[in-house]
Short mmCIF file of C-alpha atoms and ligand atoms in Angstrom, two decimals:
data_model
loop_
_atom_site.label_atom_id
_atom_site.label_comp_id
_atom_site.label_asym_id
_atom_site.label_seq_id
_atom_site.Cartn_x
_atom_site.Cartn_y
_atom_site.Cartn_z
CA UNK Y 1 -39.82 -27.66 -29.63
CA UNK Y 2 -39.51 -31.46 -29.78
CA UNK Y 3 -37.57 -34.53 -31.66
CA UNK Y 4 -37.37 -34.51 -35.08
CA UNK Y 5 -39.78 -37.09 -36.78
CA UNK Y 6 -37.98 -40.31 -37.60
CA UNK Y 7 -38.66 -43.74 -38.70
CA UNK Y 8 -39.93 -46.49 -36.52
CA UNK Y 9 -41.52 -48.95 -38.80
CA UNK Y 10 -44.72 -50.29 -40.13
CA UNK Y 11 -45.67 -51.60 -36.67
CA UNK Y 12 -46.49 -47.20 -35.55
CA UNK Y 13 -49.11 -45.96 -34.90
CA UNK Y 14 -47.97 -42.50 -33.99
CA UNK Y 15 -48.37 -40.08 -36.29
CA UNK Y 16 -45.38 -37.86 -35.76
CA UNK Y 17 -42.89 -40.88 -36.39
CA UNK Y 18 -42.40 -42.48 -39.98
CA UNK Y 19 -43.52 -45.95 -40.56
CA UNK Y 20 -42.42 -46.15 -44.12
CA UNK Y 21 -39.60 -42.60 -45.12
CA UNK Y 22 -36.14 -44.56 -43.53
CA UNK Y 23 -33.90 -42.29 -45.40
CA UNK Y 24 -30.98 -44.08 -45.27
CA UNK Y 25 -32.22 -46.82 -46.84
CA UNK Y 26 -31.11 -47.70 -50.24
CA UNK Y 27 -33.86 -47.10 -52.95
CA UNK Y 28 -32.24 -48.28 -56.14
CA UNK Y 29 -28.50 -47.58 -55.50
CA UNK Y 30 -29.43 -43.91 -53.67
CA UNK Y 31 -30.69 -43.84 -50.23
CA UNK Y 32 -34.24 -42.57 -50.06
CA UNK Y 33 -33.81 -39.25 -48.41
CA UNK Y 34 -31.50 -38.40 -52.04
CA UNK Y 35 -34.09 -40.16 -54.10
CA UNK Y 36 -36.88 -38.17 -52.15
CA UNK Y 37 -35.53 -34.94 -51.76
CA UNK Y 38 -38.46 -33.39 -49.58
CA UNK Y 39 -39.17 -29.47 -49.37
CA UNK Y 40 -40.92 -28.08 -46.81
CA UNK Y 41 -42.85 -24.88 -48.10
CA UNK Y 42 -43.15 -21.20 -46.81
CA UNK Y 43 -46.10 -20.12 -48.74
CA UNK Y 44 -48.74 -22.45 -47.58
CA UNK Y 45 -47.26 -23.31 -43.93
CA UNK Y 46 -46.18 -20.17 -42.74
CA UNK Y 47 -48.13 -17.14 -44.75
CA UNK Y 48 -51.45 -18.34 -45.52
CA UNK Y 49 -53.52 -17.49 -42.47
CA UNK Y 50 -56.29 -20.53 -43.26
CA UNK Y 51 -58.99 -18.26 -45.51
CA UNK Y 52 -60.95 -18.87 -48.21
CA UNK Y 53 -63.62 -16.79 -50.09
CA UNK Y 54 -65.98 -16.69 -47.57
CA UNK Y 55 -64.60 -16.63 -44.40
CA UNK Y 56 -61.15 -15.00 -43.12
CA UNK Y 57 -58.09 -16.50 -40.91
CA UNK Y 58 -58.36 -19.78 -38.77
CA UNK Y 59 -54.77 -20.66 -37.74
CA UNK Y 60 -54.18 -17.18 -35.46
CA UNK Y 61 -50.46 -17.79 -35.81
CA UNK Y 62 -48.81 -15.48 -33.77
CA UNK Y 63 -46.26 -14.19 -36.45
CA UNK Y 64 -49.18 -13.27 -38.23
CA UNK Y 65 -50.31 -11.04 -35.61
CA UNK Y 66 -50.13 -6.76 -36.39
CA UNK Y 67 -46.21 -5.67 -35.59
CA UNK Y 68 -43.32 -4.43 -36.80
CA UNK Y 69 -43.01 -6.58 -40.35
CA UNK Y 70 -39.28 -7.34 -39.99
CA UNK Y 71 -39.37 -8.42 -36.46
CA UNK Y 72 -42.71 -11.01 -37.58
CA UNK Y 73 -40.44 -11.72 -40.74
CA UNK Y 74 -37.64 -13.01 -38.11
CA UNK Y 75 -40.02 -14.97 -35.85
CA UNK Y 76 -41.09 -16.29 -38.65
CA UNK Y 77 -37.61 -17.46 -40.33
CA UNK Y 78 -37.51 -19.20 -36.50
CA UNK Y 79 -40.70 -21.29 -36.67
CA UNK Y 80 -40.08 -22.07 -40.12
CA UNK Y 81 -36.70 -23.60 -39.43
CA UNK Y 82 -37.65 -25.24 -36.38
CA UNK Y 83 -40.13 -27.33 -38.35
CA UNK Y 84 -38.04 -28.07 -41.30
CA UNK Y 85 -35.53 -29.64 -38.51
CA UNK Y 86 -38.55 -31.16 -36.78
CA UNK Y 87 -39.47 -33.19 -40.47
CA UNK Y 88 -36.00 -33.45 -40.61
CA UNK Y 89 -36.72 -32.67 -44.52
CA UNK Y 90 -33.01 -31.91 -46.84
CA UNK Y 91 -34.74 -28.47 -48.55
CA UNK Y 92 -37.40 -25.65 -48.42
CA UNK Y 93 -38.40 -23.50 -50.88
CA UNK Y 94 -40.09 -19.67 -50.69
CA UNK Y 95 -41.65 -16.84 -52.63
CA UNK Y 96 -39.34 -13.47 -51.91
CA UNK Y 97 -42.52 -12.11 -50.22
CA UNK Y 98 -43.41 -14.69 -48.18
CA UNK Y 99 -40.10 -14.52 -46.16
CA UNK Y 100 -40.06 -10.41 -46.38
CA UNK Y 101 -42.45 -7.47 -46.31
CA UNK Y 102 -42.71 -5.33 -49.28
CA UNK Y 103 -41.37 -2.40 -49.06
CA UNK Y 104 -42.43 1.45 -49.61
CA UNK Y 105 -40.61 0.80 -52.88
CA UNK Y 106 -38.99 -1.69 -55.29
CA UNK Y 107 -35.44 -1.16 -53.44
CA UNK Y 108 -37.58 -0.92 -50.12
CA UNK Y 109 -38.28 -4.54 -50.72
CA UNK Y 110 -35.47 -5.98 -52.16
CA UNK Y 111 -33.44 -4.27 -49.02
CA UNK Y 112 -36.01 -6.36 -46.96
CA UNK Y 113 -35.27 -9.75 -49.01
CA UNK Y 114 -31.87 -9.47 -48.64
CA UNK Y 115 -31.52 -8.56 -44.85
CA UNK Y 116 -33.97 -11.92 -44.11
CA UNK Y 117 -31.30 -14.16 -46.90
CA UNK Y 118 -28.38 -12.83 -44.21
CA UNK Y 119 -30.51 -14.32 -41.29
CA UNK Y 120 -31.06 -17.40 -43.61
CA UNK Y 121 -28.01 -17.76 -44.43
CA UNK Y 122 -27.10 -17.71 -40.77
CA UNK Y 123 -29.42 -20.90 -39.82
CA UNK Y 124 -28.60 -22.27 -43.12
CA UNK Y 125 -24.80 -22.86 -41.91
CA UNK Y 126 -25.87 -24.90 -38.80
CA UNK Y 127 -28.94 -26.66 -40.13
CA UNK Y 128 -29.50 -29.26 -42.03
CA UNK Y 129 -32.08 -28.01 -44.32
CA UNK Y 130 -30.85 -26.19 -48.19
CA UNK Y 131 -32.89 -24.57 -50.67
CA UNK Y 132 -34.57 -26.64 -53.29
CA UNK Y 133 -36.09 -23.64 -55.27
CA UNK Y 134 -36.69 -19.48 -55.05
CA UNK Y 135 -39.59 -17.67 -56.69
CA UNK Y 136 -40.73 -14.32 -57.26
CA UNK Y 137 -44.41 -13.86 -56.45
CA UNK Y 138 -45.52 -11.75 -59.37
CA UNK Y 139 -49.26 -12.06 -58.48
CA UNK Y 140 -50.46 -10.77 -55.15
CA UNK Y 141 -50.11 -7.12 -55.58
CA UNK Y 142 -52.30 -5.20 -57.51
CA UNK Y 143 -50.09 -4.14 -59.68
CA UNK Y 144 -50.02 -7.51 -61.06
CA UNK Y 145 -53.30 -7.58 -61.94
CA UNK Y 146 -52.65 -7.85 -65.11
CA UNK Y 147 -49.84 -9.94 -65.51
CA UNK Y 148 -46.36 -9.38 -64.78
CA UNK Y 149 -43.97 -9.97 -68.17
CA UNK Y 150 -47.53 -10.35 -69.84
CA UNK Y 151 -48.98 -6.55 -68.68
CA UNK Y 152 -49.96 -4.27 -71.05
CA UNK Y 153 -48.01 -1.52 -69.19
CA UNK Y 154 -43.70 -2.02 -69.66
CA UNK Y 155 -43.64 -0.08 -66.31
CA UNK Y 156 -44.86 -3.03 -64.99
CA UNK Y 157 -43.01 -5.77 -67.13
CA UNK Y 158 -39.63 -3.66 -65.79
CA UNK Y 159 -40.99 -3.36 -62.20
CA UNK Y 160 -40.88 -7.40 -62.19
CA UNK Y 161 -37.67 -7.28 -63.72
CA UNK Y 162 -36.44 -6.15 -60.84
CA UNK Y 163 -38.29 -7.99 -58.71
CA UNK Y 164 -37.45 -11.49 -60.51
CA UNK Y 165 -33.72 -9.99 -60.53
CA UNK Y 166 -33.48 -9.95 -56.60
CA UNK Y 167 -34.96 -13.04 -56.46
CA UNK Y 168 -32.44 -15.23 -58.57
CA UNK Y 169 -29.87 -13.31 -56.75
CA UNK Y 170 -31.21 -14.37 -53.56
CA UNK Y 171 -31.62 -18.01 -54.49
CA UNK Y 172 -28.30 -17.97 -56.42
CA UNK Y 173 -26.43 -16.52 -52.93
CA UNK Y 174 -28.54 -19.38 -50.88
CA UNK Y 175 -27.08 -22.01 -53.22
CA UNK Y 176 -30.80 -22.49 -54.83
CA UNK Y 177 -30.58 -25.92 -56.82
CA UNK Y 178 -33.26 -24.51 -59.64
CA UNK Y 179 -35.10 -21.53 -59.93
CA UNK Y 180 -39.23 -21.36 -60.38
CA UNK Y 181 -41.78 -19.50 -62.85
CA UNK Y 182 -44.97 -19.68 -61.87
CA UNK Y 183 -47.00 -17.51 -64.43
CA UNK Y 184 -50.58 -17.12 -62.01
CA UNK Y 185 -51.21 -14.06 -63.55
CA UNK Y 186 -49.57 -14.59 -67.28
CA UNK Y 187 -52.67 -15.03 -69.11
CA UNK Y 188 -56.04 -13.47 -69.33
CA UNK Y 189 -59.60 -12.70 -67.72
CA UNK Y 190 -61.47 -11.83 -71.20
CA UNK Y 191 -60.17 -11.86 -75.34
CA UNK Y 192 -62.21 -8.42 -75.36
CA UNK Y 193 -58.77 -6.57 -73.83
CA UNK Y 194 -56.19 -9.46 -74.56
CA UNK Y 195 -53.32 -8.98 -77.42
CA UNK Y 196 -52.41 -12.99 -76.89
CA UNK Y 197 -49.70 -13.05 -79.65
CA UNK Y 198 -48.20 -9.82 -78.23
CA UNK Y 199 -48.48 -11.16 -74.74
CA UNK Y 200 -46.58 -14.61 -75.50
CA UNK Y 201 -43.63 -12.41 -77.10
CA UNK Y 202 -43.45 -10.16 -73.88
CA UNK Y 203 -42.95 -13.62 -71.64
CA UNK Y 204 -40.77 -14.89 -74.41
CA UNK Y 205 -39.10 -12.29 -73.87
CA UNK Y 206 -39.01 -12.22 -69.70
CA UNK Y 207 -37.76 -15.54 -70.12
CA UNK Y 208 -34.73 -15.25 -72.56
CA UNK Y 209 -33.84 -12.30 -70.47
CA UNK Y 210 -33.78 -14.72 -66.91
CA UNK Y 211 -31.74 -17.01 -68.84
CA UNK Y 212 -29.38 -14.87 -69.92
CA UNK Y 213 -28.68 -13.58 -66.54
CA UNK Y 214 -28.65 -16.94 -64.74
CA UNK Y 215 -25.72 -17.34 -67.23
CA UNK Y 216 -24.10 -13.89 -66.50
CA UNK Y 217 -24.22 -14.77 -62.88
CA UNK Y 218 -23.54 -18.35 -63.00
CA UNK Y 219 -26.50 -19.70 -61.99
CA UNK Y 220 -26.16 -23.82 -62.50
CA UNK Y 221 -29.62 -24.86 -61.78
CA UNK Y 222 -32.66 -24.74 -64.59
CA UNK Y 223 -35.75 -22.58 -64.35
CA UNK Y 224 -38.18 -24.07 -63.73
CA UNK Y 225 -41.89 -23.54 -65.47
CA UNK Y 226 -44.76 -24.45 -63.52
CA UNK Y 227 -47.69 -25.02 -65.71
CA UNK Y 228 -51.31 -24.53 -64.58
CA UNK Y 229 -53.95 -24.51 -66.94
CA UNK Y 230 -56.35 -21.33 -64.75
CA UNK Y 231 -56.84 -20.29 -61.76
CA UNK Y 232 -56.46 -16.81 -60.21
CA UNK Y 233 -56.44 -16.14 -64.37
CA UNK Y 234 -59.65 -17.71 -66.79
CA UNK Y 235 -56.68 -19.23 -68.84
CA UNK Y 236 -52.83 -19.41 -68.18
CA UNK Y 237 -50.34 -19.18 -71.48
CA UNK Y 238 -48.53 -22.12 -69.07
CA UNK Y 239 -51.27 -24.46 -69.49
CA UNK Y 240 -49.99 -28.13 -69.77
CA UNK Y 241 -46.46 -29.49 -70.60
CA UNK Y 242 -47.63 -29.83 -74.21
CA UNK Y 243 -48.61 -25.89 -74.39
CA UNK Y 244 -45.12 -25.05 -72.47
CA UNK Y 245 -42.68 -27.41 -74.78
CA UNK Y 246 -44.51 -25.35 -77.91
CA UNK Y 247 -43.82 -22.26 -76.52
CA UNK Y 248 -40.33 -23.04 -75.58
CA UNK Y 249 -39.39 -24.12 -78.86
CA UNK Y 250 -40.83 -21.07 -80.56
CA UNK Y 251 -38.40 -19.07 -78.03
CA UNK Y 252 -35.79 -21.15 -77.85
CA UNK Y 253 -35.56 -22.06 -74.61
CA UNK Y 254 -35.47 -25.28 -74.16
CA UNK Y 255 -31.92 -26.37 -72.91
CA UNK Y 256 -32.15 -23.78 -70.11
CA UNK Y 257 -36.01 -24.13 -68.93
CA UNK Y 258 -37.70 -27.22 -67.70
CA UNK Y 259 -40.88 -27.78 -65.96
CA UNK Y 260 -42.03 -27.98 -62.11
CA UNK Y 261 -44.85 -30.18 -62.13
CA UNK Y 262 -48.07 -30.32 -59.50
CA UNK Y 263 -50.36 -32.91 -59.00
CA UNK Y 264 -53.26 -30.43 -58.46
CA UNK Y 265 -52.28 -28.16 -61.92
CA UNK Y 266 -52.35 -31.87 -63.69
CA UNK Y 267 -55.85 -32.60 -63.15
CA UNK Y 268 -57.26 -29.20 -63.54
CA UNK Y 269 -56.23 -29.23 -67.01
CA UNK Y 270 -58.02 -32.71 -67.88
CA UNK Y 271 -54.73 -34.75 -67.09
CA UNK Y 272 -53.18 -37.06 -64.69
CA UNK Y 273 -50.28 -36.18 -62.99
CA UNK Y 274 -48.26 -39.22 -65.06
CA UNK Y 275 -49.20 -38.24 -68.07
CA UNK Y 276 -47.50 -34.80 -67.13
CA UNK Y 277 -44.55 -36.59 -65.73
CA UNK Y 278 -44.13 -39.07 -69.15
CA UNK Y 279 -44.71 -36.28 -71.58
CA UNK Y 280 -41.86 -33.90 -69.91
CA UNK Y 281 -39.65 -36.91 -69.52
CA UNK Y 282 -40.23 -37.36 -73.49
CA UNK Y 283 -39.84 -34.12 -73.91
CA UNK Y 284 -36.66 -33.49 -72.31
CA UNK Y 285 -38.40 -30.99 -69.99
CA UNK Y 286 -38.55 -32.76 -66.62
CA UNK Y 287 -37.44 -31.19 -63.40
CA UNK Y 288 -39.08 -30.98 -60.16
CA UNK Y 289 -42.32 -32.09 -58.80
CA UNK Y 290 -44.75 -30.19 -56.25
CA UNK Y 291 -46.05 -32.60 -54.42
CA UNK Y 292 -50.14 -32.31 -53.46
CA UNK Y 293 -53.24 -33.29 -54.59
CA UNK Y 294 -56.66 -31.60 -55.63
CA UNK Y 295 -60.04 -33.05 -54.68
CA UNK Y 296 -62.06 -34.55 -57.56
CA UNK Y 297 -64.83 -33.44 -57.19
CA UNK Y 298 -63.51 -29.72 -56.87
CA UNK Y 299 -62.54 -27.65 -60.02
CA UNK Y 300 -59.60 -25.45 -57.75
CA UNK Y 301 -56.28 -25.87 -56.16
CA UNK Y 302 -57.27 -27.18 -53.13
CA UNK Y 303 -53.66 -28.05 -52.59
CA UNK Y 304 -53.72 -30.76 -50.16
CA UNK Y 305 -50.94 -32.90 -49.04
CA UNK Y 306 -50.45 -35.79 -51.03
CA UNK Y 307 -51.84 -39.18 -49.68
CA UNK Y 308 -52.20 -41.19 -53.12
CA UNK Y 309 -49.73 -43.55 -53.06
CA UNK Y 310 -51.54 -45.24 -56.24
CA UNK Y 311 -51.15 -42.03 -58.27
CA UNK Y 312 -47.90 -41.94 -56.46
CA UNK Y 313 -46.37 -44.79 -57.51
CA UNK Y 314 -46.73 -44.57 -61.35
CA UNK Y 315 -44.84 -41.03 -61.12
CA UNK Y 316 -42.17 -42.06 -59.27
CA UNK Y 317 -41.83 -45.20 -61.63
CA UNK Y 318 -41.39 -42.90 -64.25
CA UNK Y 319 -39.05 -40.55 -62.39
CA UNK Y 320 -37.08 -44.01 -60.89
CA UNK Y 321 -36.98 -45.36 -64.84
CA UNK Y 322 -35.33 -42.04 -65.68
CA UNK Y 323 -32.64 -42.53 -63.40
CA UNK Y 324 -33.90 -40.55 -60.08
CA UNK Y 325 -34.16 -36.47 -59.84
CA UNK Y 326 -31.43 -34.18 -60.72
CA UNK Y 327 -31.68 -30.91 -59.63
CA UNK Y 328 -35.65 -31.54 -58.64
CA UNK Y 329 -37.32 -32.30 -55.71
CA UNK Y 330 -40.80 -33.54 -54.22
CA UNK Y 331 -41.84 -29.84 -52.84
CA UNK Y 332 -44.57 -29.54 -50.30
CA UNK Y 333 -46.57 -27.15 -52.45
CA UNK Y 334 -49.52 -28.21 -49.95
CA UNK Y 335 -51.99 -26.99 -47.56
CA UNK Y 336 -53.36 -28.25 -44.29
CA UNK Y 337 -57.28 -27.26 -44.48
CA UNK Y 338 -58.87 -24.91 -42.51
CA UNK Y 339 -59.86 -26.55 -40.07
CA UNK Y 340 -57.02 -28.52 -39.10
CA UNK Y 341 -55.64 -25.67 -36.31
CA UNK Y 342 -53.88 -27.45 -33.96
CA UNK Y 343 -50.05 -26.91 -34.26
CA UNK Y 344 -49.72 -30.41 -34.87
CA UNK Y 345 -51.99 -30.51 -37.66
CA UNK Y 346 -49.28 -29.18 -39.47
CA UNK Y 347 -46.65 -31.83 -38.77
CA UNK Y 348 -48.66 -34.51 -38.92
CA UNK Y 349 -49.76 -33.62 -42.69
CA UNK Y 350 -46.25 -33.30 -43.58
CA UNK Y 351 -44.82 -36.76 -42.04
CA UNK Y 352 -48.10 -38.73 -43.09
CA UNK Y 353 -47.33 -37.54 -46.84
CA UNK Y 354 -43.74 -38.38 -46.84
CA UNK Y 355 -44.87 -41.57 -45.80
CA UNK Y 356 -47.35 -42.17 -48.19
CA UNK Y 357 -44.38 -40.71 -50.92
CA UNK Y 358 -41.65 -43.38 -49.34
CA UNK Y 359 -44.42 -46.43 -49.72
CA UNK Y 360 -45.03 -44.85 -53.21
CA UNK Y 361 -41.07 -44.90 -53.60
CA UNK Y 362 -40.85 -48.38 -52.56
CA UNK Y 363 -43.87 -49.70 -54.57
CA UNK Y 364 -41.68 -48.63 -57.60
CA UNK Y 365 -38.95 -49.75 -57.21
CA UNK Y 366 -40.21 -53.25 -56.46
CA UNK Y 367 -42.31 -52.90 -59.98
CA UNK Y 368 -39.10 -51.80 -61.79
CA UNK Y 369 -36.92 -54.87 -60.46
CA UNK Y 370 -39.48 -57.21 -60.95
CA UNK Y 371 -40.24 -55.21 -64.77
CA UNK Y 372 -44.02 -55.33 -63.69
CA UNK Y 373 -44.78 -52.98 -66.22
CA UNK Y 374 -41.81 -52.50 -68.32
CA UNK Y 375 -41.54 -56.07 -69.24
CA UNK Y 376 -45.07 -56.23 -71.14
CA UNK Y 377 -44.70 -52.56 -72.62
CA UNK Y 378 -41.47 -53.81 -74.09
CA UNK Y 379 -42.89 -56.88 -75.43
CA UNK Y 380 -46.12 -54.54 -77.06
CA UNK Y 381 -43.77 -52.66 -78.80
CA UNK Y 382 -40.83 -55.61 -79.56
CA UNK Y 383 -41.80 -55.24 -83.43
CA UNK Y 384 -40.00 -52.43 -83.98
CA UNK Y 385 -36.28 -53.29 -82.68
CA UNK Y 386 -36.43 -55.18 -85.90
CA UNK Y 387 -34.04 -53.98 -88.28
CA UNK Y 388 -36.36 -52.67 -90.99
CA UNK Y 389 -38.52 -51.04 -88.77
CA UNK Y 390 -35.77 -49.43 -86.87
CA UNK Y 391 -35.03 -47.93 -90.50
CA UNK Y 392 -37.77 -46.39 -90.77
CA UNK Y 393 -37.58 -44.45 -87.42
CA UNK Y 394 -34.37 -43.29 -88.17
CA UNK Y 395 -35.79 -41.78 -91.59
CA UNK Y 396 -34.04 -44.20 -93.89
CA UNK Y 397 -37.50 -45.55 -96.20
CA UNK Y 398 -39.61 -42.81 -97.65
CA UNK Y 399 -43.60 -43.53 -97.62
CA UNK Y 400 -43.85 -45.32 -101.18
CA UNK Y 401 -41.29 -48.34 -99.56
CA UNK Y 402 -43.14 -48.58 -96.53
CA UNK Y 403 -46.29 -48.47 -98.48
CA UNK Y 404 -44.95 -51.49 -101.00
CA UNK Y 405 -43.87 -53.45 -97.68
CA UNK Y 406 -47.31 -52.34 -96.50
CA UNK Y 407 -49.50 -54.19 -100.00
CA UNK Y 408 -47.71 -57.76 -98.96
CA UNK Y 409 -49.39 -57.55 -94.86
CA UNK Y 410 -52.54 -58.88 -93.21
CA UNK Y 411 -51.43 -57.12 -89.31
CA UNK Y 412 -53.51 -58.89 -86.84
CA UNK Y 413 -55.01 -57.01 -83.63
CA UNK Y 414 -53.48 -57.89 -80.32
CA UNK Y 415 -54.96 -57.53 -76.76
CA UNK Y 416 -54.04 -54.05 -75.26
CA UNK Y 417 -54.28 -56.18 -71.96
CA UNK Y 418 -55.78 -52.91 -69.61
CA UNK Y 419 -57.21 -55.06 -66.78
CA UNK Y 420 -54.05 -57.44 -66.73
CA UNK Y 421 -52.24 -54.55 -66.00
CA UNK Y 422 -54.49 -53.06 -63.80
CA UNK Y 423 -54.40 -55.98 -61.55
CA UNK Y 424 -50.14 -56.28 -61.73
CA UNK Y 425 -50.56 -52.20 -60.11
CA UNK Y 426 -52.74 -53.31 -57.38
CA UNK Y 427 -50.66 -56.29 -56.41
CA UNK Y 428 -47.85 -54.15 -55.71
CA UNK Y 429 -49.65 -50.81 -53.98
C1 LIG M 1 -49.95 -22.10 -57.46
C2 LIG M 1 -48.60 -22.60 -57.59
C3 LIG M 1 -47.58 -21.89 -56.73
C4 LIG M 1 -46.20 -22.19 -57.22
C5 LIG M 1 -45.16 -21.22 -56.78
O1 LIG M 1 -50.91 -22.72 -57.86
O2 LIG M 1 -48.61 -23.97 -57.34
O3 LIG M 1 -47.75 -22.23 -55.40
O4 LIG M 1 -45.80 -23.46 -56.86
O5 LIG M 1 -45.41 -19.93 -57.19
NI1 LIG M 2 -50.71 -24.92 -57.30
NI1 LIG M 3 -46.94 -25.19 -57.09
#
């Protein structure tokens, strides 16, 4: 079913070419495509059937249809790999059940994941397309309910043991570059039934023992943490990527786990998605970004594809300062709406946000050659390369020095120059 998308420059107007993503171009010293590193999700293009909480399916894809679940599963793995070829996109990324049905039980299942990773791993030798990330999805099914490593009952906590198990194995035999946690259920509805302290320990816990067997297996990539601070739970023990870095230092996990960050989980807990990005950068936690965006006027994760290339730009400054992505990628952890149910719909979304991502791309690097922003933010803080100052950083004066230094000083206020800087952003977006 058709060409793949490619570029044709700024002078397009059709909307299944690129005007802007060229990814062989050379974005500072890495062509963009490897600077990029686009996913194409399963979740949201392939299993969600277009409903919402008052009204069922629009999109009456046929793999949806009733029928034998291994045979949709198949047709399925088809159409999904004809449009990651079609977006001509280096990765994808999937939930074990959104590429496999469940099973009558826990082996039932993980029988079913692995017969669809030997059909993947069939396309995966003559496409183009790897896998960014793996997941478990230890939310849908009722038994989750009530959290998965976070549940009250152990039966539970070990039933998504085994699940989580299958799932690293999966990803690990797919050659899976990192591995994701996305708590949706790991947190609470009401205090009334809630043992929070006990709770944490139990996902402490979870976590230690995924680490330990993505080092018995050899696992290289991270896992990943996605923090979200609510929603299907009143509050999530992931909140922010303040509330994770506590928690990982209290379990000792951070070498091993670093975050996933989205847009839409940014702003729903009272950030912006570059504050997320700068405090897990200075926290050593960064590692892979889902790319969408929320409305803001809504207080959910609408989870649509990411047009911003404002917002844009100042996170891929920040990943671009650090040096580019490692392991991480910009996943597609978006949503066409509901109403957009032509097949095309879905391309078009995809290509018109990698575009919007490449102009982002571009906007930053032309801001970090020209030090548009890094050139005043070093000057603000110039006072303390001096020597003395630098001694105090590195904990050589105790308070009463400083203090005696501080007695002979009359410090006089400096512009914090907000609208200067505002107007440098807009001159190069
Ligand atoms: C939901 C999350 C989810 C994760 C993967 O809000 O964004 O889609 O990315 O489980
Ligand atoms: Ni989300
Ligand atoms: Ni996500």
């Amino acid at each position: 079913m058709g060409e793949a998308a490619r570029f044709v420059g700024e002078g397009s107007t059709d909307p299944l070419q690129f005007r802007f993503y060229d990814k062989d171009r050379t974005v500072m010293g890495r062509r963009m495509e490897d600077q990029l590193r686009f996913a194409a999700c399963y979740w949201h293009s392939f299993t969600w059937p277009g409903g919402d909480p008052f009204g069922g399916e629009t999109f009456l894809r046929p793999w949806m249809a009733a029928g034998d679940p291994m045979a949709r599963a198949r047709e399925k793995a088809d159409v999904a790999f004809d449009l990651f070829r079609l977006l001509d996109v280096p990765f994808f990324t999937f939930h074990d059940a959104d590429v496999a049905p469940e099973g009558e039980t826990l082996q039932g299942s993980i029988d079913n994941l692995n017969a669809v990773a030997d059909l993947f791993e069939e396309k995966m030798a003559s496409a183009k397309v790897r896998l960014l990330w793996g997941t478990a999805n230890l939310f849908s099914n009722r038994r989750y309910m009530a959290g998965a490593a976070t549940n009250p009952d152990p039966d539970v906590f070990a039933y998504a043991c085994g699940q989580v198990k299958a799932a690293l194995d999966v990803t690990h035999r797919l050659k899976g570059e990192n591995y994701v946690c996305w708590g949706g259920r790991e947190g609470y509805e009401t205090l009334l039934n809630t043992d929070m302290g006990r709770e944490l320990d139990q996902l402490g816990r979870f976590l230690s023992m995924l680490v330990e067997y993505k080092h018995k297996i050899g696992f290289q990539g991270p896992i990943l943490i996605e923090p979200k601070p609510k929603e299907p739970s009143k509050h999530q023990y992931d909140f922010d990527t303040a509330t994770v870095f506590g928690f990982l230092q209290k379990y000792d996990l951070t070498a091993d786990v670093k975050l996933n960050l989205e847009q839409n989980h940014a702003i729903l807990a009272g950030h912006s998605f570059d504050h997320e990005v700068k405090l897990a950068y200075a926290s050593d936690l960064f590692g892979s970004l889902d790319i969408n965006r929320g409305d803001d006027l809504l207080g959910w994760d609408t989870d649509q594809f990411a047009m911003d290339v404002k917002e844009m730009t100042l996170v891929f400054h920040e990943v671009l300062k650090h040096g580019g992505m490692t392991t991480g990628g910009l996943n597609f952890d978006a949503k066409i709406r509901r109403q957009s149910i032509d097949p095309q719909d879905l391309v078009i979304a995809h290509v018109a946000s990698m575009d919007a991502c490449a102009r982002a791309l571009l906007a930053a690097e032309r801001m970090l050659t020209d030090g548009a922003l890094e050139t005043p933010l070093a000057a603000r803080y110039a006072g303390w390369d001096a020597a003395e100052n630098r001694a105090i950083l590195a904990g050589e004066r105790t308070l009463e020095a400083v203090a005696s230094r501080g007695l002979t000083l009359q410090p006089q206020p400096r512009s914090g120059r907000q609208e200067y800087l505002e107007g440098v952003l807009n001159r190069y977006v």
